[in-house]
Each structure stands twice: as C-alpha cells, then as structure tokens.
Coordinates of C-alpha atoms in Angstrom, one line a residue:
Chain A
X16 CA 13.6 31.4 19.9
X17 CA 11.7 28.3 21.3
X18 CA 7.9 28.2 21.4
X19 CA 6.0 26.2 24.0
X20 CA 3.1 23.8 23.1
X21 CA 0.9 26.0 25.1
X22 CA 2.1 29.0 23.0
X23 CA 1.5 26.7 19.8
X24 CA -1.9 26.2 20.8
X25 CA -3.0 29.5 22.0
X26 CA -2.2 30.4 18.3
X27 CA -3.5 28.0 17.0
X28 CA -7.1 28.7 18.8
X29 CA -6.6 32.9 18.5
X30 CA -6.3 31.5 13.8
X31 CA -2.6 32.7 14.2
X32 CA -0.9 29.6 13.8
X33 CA 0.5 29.0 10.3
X34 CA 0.2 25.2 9.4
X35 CA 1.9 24.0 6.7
X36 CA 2.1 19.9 4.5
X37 CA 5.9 18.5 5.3
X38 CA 6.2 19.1 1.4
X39 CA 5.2 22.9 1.5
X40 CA 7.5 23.6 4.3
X41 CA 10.5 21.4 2.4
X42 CA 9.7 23.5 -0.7
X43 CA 10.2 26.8 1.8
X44 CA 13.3 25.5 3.1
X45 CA 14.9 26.2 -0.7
X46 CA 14.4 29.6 0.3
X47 CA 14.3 29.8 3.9
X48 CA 16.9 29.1 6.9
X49 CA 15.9 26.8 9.7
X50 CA 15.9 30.1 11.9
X51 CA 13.1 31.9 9.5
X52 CA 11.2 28.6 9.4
X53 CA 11.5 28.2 13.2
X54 CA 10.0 31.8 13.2
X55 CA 7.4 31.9 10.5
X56 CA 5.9 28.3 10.8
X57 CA 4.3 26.7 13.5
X58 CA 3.0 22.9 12.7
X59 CA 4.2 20.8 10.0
X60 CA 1.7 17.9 9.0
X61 CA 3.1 14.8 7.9
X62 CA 1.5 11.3 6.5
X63 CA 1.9 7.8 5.2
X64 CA -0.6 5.5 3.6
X65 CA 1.1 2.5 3.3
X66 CA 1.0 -1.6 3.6
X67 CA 1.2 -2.2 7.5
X68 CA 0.7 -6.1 8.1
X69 CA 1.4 -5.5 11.9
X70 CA -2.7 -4.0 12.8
X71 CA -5.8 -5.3 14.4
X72 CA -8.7 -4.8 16.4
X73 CA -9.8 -5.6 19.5
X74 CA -13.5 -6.5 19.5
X75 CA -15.6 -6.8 22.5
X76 CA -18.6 -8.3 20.9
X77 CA -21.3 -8.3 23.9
X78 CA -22.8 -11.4 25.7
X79 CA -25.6 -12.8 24.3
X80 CA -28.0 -14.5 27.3
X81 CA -27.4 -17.2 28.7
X82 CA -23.6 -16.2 28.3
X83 CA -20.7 -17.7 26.7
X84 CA -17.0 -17.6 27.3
X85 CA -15.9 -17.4 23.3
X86 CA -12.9 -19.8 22.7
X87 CA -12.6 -20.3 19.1
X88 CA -13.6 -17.2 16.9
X89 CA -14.1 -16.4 13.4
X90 CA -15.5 -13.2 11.5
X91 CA -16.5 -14.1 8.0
X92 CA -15.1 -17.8 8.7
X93 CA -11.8 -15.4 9.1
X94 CA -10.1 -16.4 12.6
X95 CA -10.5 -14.2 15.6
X96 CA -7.8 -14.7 18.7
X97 CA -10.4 -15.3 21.4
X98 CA -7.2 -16.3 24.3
X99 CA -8.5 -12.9 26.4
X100 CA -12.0 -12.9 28.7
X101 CA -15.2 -14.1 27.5
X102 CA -16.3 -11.9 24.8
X103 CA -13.0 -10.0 23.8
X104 CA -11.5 -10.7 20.6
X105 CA -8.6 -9.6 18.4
X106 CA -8.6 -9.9 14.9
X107 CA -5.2 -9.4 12.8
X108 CA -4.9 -7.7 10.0
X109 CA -2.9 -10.9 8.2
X110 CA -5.7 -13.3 9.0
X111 CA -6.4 -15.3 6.4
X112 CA -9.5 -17.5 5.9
X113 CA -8.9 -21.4 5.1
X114 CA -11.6 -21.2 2.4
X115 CA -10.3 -18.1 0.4
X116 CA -6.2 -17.2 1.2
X117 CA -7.3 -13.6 -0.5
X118 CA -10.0 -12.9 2.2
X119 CA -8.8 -11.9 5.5
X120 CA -8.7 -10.3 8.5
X121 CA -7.9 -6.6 6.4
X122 CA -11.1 -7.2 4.5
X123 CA -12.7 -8.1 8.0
X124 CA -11.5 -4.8 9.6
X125 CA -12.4 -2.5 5.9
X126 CA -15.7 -4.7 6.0
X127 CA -16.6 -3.4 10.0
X128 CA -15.7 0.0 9.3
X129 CA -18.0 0.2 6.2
X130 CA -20.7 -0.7 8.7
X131 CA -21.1 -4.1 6.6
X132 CA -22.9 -7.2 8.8
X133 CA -20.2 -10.0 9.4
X134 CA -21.5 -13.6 10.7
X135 CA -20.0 -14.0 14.1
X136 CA -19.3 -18.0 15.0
X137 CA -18.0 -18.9 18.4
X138 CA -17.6 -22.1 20.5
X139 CA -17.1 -22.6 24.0
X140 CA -17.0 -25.3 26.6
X141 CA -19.5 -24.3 28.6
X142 CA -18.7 -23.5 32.2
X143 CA -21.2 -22.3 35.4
X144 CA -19.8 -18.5 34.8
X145 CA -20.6 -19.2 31.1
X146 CA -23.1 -22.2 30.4
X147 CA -23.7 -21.3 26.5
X148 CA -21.7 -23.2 24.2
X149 CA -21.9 -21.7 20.8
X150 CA -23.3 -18.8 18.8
X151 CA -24.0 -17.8 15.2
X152 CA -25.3 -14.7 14.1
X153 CA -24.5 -11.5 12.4
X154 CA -22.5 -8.4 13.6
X155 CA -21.8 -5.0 13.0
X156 CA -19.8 -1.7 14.0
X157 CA -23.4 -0.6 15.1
X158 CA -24.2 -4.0 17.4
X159 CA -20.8 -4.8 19.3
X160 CA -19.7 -2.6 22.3
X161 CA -15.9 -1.8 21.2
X162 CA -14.0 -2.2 18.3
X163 CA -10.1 -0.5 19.4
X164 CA -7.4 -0.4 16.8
X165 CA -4.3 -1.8 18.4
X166 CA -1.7 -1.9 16.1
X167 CA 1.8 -3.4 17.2
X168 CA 4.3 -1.7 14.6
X169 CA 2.9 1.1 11.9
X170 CA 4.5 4.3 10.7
X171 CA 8.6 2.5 9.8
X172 CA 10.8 6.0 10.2
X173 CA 12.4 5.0 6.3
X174 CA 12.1 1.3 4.5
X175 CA 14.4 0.2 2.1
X176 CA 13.7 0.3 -1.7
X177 CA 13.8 -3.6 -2.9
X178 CA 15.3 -5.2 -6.0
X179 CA 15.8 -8.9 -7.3
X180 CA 18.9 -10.1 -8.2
X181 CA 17.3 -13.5 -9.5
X182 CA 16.1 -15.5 -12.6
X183 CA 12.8 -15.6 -11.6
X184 CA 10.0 -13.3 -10.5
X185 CA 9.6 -12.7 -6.6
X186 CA 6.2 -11.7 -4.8
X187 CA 7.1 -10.4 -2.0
X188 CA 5.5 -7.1 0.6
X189 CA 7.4 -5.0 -1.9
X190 CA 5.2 -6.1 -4.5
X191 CA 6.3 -7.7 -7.8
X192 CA 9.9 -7.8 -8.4
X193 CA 10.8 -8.7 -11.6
X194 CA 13.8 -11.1 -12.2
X195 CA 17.3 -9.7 -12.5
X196 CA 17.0 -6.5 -11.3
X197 CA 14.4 -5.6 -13.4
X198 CA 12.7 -3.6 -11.1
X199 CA 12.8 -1.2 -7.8
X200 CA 9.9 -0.6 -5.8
X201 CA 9.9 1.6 -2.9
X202 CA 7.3 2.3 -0.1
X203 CA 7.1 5.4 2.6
X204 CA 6.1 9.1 1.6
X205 CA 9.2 10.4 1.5
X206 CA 9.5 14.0 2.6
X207 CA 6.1 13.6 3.8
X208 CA 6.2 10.8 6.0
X209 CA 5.7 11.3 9.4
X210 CA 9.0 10.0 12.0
X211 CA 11.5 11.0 8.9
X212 CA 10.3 14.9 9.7
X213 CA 11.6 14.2 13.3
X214 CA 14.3 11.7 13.2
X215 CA 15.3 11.7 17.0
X216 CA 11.6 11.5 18.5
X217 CA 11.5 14.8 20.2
X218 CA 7.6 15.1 19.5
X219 CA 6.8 12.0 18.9
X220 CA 6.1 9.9 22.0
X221 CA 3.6 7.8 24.3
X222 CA 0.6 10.0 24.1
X223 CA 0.8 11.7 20.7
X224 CA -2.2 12.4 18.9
X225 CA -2.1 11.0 15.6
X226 CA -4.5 10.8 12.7
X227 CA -5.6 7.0 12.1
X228 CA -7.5 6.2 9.4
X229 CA -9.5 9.1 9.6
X230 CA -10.1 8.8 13.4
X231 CA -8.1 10.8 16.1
X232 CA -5.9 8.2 17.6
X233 CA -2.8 7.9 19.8
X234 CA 0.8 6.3 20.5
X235 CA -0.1 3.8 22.9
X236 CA 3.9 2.4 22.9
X237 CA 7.0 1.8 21.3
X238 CA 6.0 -0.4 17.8
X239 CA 8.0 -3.7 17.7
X240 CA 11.4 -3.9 16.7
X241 CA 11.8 -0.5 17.3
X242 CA 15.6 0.0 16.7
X243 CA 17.5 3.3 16.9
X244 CA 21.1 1.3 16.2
X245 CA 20.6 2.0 12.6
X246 CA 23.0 4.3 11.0
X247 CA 22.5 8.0 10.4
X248 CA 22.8 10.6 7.7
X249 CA 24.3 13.5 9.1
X250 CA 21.0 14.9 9.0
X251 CA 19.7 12.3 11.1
X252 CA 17.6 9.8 9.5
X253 CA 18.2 6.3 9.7
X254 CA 19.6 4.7 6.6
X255 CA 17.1 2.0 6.6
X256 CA 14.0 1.0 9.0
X257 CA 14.3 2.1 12.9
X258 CA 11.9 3.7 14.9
X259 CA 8.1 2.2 14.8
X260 CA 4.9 3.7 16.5
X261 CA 1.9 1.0 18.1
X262 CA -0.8 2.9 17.4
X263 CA -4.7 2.7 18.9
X264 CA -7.6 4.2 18.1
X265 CA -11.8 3.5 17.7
X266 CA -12.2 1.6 14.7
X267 CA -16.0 3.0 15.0
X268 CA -14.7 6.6 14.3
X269 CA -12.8 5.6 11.0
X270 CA -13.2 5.9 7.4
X271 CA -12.4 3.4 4.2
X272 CA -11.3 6.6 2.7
X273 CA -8.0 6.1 4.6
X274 CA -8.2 2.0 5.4
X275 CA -8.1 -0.7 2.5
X276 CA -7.3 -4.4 2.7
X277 CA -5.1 -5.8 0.2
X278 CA -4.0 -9.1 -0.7
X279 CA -0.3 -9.0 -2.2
X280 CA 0.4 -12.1 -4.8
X281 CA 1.0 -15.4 -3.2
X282 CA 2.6 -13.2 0.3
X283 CA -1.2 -12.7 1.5
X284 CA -3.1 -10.6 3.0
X285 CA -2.1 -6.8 4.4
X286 CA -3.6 -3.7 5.0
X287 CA -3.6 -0.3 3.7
X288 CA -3.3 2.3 6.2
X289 CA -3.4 6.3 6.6
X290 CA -1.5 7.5 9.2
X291 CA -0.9 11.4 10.1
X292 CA 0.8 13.3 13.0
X293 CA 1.2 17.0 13.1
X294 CA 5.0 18.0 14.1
X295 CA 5.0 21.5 16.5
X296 CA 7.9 23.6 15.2
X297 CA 9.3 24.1 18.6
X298 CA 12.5 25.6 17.8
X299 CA 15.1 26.1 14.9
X300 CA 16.4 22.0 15.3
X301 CA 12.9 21.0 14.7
X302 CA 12.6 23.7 11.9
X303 CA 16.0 22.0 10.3
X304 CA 14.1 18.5 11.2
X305 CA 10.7 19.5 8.8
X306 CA 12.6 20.8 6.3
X307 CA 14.2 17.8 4.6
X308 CA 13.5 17.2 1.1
X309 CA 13.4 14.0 -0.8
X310 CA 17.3 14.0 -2.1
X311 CA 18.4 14.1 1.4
X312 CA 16.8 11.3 2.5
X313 CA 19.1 8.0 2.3
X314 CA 17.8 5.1 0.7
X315 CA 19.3 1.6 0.8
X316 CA 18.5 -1.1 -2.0
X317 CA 18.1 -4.2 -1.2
X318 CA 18.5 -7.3 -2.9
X319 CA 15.0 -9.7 -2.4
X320 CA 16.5 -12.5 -4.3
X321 CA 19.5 -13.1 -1.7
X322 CA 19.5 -14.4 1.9
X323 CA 19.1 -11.9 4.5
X324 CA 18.0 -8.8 2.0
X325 CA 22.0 -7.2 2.1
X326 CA 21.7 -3.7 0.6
X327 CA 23.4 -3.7 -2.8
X328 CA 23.2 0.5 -3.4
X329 CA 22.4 3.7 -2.3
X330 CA 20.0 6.1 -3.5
X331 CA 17.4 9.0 -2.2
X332 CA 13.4 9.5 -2.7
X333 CA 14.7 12.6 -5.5
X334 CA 15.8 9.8 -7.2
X335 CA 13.4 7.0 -6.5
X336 CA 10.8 9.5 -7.4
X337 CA 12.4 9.9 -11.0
X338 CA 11.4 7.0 -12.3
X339 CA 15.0 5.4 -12.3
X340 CA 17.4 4.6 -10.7
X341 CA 21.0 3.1 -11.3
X342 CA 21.9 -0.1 -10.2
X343 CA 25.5 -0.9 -11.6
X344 CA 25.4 1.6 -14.2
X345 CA 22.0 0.2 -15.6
X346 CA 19.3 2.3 -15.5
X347 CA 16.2 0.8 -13.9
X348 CA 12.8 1.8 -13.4
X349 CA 11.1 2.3 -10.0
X350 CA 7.6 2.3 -8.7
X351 CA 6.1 3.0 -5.5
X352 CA 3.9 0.6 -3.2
X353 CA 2.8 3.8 -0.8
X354 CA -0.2 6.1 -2.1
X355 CA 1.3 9.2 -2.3
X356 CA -1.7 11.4 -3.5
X357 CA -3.7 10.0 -0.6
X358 CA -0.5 10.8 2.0
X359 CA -1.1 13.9 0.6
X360 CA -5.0 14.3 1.2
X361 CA -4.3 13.6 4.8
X362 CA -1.5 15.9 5.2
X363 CA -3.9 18.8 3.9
X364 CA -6.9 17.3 5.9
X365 CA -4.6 17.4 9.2
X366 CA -3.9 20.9 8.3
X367 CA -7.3 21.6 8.5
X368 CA -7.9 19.7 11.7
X369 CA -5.1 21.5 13.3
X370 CA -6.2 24.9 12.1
X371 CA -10.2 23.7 13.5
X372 CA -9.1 23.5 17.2
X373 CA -10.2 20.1 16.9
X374 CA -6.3 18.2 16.5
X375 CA -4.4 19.5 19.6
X376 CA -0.6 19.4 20.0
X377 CA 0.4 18.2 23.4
X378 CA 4.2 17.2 24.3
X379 CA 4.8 13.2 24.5
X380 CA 3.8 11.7 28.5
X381 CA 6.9 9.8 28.0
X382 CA 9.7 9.9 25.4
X383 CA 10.1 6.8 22.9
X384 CA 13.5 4.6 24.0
X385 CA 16.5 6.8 23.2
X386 CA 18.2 2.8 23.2
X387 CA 16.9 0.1 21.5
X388 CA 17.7 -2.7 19.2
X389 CA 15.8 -5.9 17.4
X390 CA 16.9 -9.5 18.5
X391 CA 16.6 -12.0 15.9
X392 CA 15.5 -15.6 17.0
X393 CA 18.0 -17.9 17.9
X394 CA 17.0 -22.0 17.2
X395 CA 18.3 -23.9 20.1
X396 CA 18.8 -27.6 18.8
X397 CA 15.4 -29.9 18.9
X398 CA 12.5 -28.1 20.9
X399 CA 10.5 -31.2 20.9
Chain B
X243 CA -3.5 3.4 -39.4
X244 CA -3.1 1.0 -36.2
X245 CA -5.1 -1.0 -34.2
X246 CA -4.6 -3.4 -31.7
X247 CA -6.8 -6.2 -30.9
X248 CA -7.1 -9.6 -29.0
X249 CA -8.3 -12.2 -31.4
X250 CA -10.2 -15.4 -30.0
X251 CA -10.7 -17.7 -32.0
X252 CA -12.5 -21.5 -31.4
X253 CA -10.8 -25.0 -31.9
X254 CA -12.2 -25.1 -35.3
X255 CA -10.0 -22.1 -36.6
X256 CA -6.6 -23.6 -35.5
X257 CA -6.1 -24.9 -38.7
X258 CA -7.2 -21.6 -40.6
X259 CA -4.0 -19.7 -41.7
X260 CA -5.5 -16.1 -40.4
X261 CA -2.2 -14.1 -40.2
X262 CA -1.3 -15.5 -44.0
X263 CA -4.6 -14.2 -45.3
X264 CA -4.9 -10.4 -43.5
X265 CA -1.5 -9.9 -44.7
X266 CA -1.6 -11.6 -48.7
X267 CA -5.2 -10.5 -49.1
X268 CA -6.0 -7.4 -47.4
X269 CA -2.2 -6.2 -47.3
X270 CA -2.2 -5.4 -43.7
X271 CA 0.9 -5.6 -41.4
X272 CA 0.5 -7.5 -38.4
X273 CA 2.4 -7.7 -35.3
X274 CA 2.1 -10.7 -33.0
X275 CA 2.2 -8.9 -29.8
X276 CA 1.1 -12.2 -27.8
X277 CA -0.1 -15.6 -28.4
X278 CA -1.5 -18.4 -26.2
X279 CA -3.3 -21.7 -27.4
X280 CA -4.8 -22.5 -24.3
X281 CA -6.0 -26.9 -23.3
X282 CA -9.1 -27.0 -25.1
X283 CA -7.3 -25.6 -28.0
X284 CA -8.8 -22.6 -28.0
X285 CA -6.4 -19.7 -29.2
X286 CA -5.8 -15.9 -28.0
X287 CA -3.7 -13.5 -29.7
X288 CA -2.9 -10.3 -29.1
X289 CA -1.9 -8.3 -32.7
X290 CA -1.3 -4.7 -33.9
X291 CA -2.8 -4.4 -37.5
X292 CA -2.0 -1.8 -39.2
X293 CA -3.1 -0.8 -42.9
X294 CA -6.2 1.8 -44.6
X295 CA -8.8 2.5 -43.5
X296 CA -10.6 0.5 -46.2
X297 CA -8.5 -3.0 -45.9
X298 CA -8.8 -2.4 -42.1
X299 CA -12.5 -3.0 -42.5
X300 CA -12.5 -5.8 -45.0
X301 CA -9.6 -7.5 -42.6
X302 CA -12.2 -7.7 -39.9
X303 CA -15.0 -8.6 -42.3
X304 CA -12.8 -11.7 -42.8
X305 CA -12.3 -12.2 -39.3
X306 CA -15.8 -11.7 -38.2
X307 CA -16.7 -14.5 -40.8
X308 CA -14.2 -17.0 -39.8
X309 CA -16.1 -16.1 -35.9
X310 CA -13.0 -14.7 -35.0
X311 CA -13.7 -12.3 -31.8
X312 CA -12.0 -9.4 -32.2
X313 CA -12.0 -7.3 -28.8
X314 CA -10.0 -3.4 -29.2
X315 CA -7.6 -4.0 -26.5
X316 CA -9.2 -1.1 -24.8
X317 CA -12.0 -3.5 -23.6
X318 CA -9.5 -6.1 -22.9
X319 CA -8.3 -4.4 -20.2
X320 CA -10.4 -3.3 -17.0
X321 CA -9.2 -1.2 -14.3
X322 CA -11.3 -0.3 -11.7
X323 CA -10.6 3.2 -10.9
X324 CA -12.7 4.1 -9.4
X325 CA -11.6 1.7 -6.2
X326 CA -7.7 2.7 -6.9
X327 CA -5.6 4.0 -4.1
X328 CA -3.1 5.1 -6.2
X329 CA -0.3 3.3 -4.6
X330 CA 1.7 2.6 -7.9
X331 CA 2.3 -0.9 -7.6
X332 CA 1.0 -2.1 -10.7
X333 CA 3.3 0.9 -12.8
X334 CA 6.7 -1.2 -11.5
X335 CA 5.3 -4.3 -13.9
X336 CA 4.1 -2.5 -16.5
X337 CA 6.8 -2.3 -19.4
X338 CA 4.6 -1.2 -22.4
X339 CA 3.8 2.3 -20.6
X340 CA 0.1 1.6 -20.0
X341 CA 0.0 2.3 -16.4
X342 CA 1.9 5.1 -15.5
X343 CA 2.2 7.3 -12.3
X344 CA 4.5 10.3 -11.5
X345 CA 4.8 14.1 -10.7
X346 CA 3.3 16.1 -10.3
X347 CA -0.6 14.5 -8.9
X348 CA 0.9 10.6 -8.5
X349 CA -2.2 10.1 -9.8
X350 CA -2.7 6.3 -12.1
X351 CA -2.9 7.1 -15.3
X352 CA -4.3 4.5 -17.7
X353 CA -3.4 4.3 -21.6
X354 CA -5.1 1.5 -22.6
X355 CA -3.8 1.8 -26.5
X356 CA -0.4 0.5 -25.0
X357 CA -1.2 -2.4 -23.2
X358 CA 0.3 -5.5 -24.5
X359 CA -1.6 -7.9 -22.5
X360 CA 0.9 -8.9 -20.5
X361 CA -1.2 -9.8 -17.5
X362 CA 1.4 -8.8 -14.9
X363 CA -0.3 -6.0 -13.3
X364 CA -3.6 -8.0 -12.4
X365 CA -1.0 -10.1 -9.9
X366 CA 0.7 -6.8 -9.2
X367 CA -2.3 -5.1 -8.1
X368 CA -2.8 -5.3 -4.4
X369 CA -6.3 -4.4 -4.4
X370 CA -7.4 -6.9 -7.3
X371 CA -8.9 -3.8 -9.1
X372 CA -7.5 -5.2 -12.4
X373 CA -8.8 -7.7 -15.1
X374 CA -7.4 -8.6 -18.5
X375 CA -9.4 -10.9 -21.0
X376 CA -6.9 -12.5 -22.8
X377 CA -7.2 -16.7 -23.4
X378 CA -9.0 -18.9 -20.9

C-alpha cells in the first residue's frame, strides 16, 4: 500500500509517524519484509559527515559609503572570487592563503560561522557607479547582509575505498596511504548515508529539504559530475561514485558542531561537512531501498599509486567496517576518513526534527537526471 | 615492570654509553623503540625499560644525573580530544594500536602506553589535533 507525502505529514503532525536512523530500520529489515517495513515505518533518516572539497559561500558583504565595486577579495588574506556585482563574493572551500597553505577558505567559512571577526581587504578601480577604491576592516556573520552555502558537488551516492600499490607513502583526499598496500581507507556512512538509501532518486530531487550543517537547507541542482552510467548491484547502488547533490543553505543558521575545516597532508585544504536528508517510505520499493545493510553495499578498491585509480578488488562496508580487509589473500587493515559517530548524531537529531513538525517532507519540484555521464577534458594540441 | 619513555639528551651526552650502563649496572632491559640524532646533535630516543621496581628508580637516578630528560611517552603524545571529529583517519597509520576506532560507538580511543612515536598520525590527522614531542 503506497502512502502520499501529505499522508506522511499529517502523521507526522497528529505524533503518529514512526521515524526511524537508516541503521535502526537496516537492523529491522533482519526481521522484517519490505512489505511490513513499508507498513510499520514512515521516514528513514540518513547522514554523512564527510570531506567535501566542492563547497563555498556566497557573501554579500554590504557597501560601505562612498561605494566600491570589489574586484580583488580576500578574507583572512584567504582569496575571495569577487567576478560577480559589486559587493558579492564567493569564497571556496579549497582556498588556500599564499602565507599559510594550511589556512584556507574551510577555516574562513568554520571561522564566519563561529561568529569570529575576519579582516575584509578589497580593491577596485574606481568607477562613477563606484568611486571607492579600496577597503580594510573587519567582518562578521553578524555585520554582512548574506552569507548562502552554495555547494557544487556534496553527498557522493558510494566512493571507493583507496589503497597504494607503491614504494612510497601517498597523501592523498583519502588520507595517508601507506606504501604497498599497507593500508585501506574508506569514506561515506555506509548504511547510513543518505542517496545509497535511495539509489534511483525517487525522493531525492531539486527542492528537497536537507539538513546542512545544522541549518535546514535544500537541493538547489544536480552536483557536478553527476553520473548515473556507473554499474549497479542488483540492489541498485552504484558500484562506485554516481549521483551528487549541489546543495544551499544560510551559512548564518549553521553550527561548527556539523562543519569543520581540515587541511589533508601536502593535498590542502577541505572541509568537513554534515549533511542529512529524511527518506519518506512511500511504498514497499522504497521500504526495500532503506533497508540495505552494510554487506550489501558494493565497494570497489582502488589502487592510488597507479594512473587513473583502476579498481584492484571488491569488497562491502560489513567488511570495511571489520577492520580488514583482503587484498590478494593479505589481510590488511582499514580505516575510515568519514565520522561515523557524528553521521550518526545527525541521523538521531533529524529524527527529532522530523518528529517536531519543524523538517517537512515534500516530493522533489523536479526529478534529478535519470541520464547523465561525466566528460573528462580533452587537451587539444597548443592553446597558446 | 615496563615503562616506556622518550629520552633527550644534549650534545654533550652523545659520547656517554647510556644504554651499556642501564643494562650492565642497573640490569634493566631496554628496547630501542626509536632513535633520531637530530643537526645540532642533539639525540631522541624512544625505549621500553623494563626491570624492578627498585633498579627502575636507580636507572632514572642515573639518567636524571647525566640531564637525560626522560618524558613517559604518555606526555609525549597530545591529542586534542576534545576538538576530534572522530573521523578515523589517524587509526589507518597507526600500527602500534594506540589510536583505535571501531564498533560499536566509532568513537577514538587513545592508548597512549602503546605509542611508538612514530609520528605518522600528526600528518594523518586532518584537523592537526595531534602533537608528538619526539627530537627537534
């Protein structure tokens, strides 16, 4: 029997709606058929706090008087794109500043959130509309008008684990990787993360509410290389990174609970993000969707050390989550690069939002692309 | 019983055969876990001693008069836990079992007796929460 959003919200504001973490309903599922889960549960919460490089803010930091159209930037002595009108900015999460490569534009965005005071320089030419032609002085969440999270490609439905095949130690996104395969690290939540519980984008669209960073937020679009030609389990999750979500929201609503910038060893700088989006258990397939559990959930390895990252095994987060894994009939140890005891604070906190009245389900305005792949770049002889 | 310290000791000392005289004088075993004479030819060294209670105490004696620094590798190592996110990145470097993480909280759990001073998790951590004194 399929339930409506509307129905799933009536219960959910009459305190009849039963909410339950992607893990809880995945350890029901031993027990329970799709059509029972389908029956007894109505929203699954799912969430992620990971490493997304691919996030920013927009800033609109005000005009001071006489006014001045901002052309080059910098937070912290951290650049700022200032290429959009006068006062907008955007400041990427990867950012680095010339004078430290571990300070960046994450620690920028954690410091503005934390309500910190950030010196603001910016030069212009000086034109009639805008005769000023440079400013220094100190900014906050509290002084500027808008600080909105735009962030091009968060929330990967599955990432690869990563390995090194070489003599020598890699620093790479996926952390340290010792030489000859001395290691595995693996990101994503697993069970709990968010586009694995619905693997063909049913509830997941332009419009979704999502939980960013502590701040209600929403799918604004697709998230770059977006790809849905990856291969499937017969379950259907992609064997490897597909679908991505860009994701916006107001920075001035979040919390460094669920935000941290990182620097990763001689990569540079990225940022820690929690991301959560409650899945409505509209009928028995999305029932079957939520209930997948970490050994069904298909893992490639791949090999850092060799061009092009080839995937040299197979394995699942049941596995993964063991502590080993085997890599030609070694045993090796694994770690994970993804906070799963803070995916699972926001699960249970979503839970509670849901439950509130204040986290609404709607259905998606517009369905993510059903058909999609990722271009590489091709190099056309000399550009210059 | 077993201890395990870092032992710093000045230019001066190079030439002062340490190891020889814990283990002839004091009879106490020691296990070179680590060892780094750094440019200005001061040294670090990372050992497990292990012997009574007694000779333990006489072996540092010794030490402390030589102005050997002896710093328990539990002070060596600082961890900021407060600040951790819990992600697990610095458990995939760490071979001697100090950092750990697993089922069921995922929680980091930190056992400083088994650190061997390796320094690889202060790279490995993404949020620079970790320091190790060892040489410089």
């Amino acid at each position: 029997m399929a339930k409506s959003y509307e129905e799933i919200n009536a219960k959910i504001k009459a305190g009849k709606a039963v909410i339950l973490t992607a893990e809880e309903v995945s350890r029901m599922a031993e027990e329970a058929s799709p059509a029972e889960i389908a029956k007894k549960v109505d929203v699954v919460t799912t969430a992620t706090f990971g490493a997304m490089c691919s996030s920013g803010c927009f800033i609109n930091f005000g005009h001071p008087s006489p006014p001045i159209r901002m052309e080059s930037i910098s937070l912290n002595g951290v650049s700022v794109f200032g290429g959009v009108a006068a006062v907008d900015g955007y400041i990427g999460a990867t950012e680095v500043s010339p004078e430290d490569p571990k300070y960046g534009g994450a620690h920028v965005i954690e410091a503005l959130i934390r309500g910190e005071e950030l010196l603001l320089k910016a030069y212009g030419k000086g034109t009639d509309c805008y005769p000023r032609r440079e400013v220094a002085t100190w900014v906050s969440k509290a002084t500027v008008n808008e600080i909105t999270m735009v962030n091009p490609r968060n929330a990967y439905q599955n990432y690869p684990a990563a390995t090194n095949s070489t003599e020598r130690q890699l620093h790479t996104y996926m952390g340290s990787l010792l030489p000859r395969r001395g290691n595995v690290n693996y990101s994503t939540s697993g069970e709990l993360s968010p586009l694995i519980n619905d693997p063909y984008l049913r509830t997941v669209g332009l419009g979704t509410r999502v939980f960013l960073a502590g701040a209600q937020g929403f799918v604004s679009w697709r998230g770059t290389q977006f790809n849905t030609t990856k291969p499937r389990a017969p379950n259907g999750v992609p064997e490897g990174n597909a679908a991505t979500l860009m994701l916006t929201g107001d920075l001035k609503e979040m919390s460094a609970d669920f935000l941290r910038a990182a620097y990763f060893e001689r990569y540079g700088v990225s940022l820690y993000l929690g991301i959560g989006i409650p899945i409505p258990v509209l009928d028995e397939d999305m029932a079957r969707c939520v209930s997948i559990r970490n050994r069904d959930i298909p893992v490639l390895v791949c090999d850092y050390g060799a061009e092009g990252h080839p995937a040299i095994a197979r394995t699942n987060y049941e596995e993964l989550r063991s502590g080993r894994v085997e890599l030609d009939g070694r045993s090796v140890r694994t770690a994970p690069l993804s906070s799963l005891s803070k995916a699972r604070e926001i699960a249970s906190l979503l839970k509670a939002q849901v439950a509130s009245g204040a986290f609404p389900l709607g259905p998606p305005a517009q369905a993510l692309p059903a058909d999609s792949t990722v271009r590489g770049l091709e190099i056309k002889g000399r550009a210059r | 019983m077993k201890e395990k310290y870092v032992l710093e000791y000045s230019s001066a000392m190079v030439d002062e055969p340490v190891i020889y005289t814990l283990v002839k004088r004091f009879d106490i075993k020691v296990n070179i876990l680590r060892a780094e004479i750094s440019s200005g030819q001061e040294g670090s060294m990372l050992v497990e001693l292990e012997g009574d209670r007694a000779k333990l105490d006489e072996g540092r004696g010794y030490l402390a008069s030589l102005s050997v620094t002896l710093l328990p590798i539990s002070n060596s190592l600082r961890v900021r836990e407060d600040a951790c996110i819990h992600c697990g990145s610095c458990t995939g470097v760490c071979f001697s079992g100090c950092l750990t993480m697993g089922a069921p909280d995922w929680l980091l759990a930190v056992d400083r007796d088994k650190c061997i001073a390796c320094g690889l998790c202060v790279k490995a951590c993404p949020l620079g929460l970790i320091g190790l004194k060892f040489g410089e």
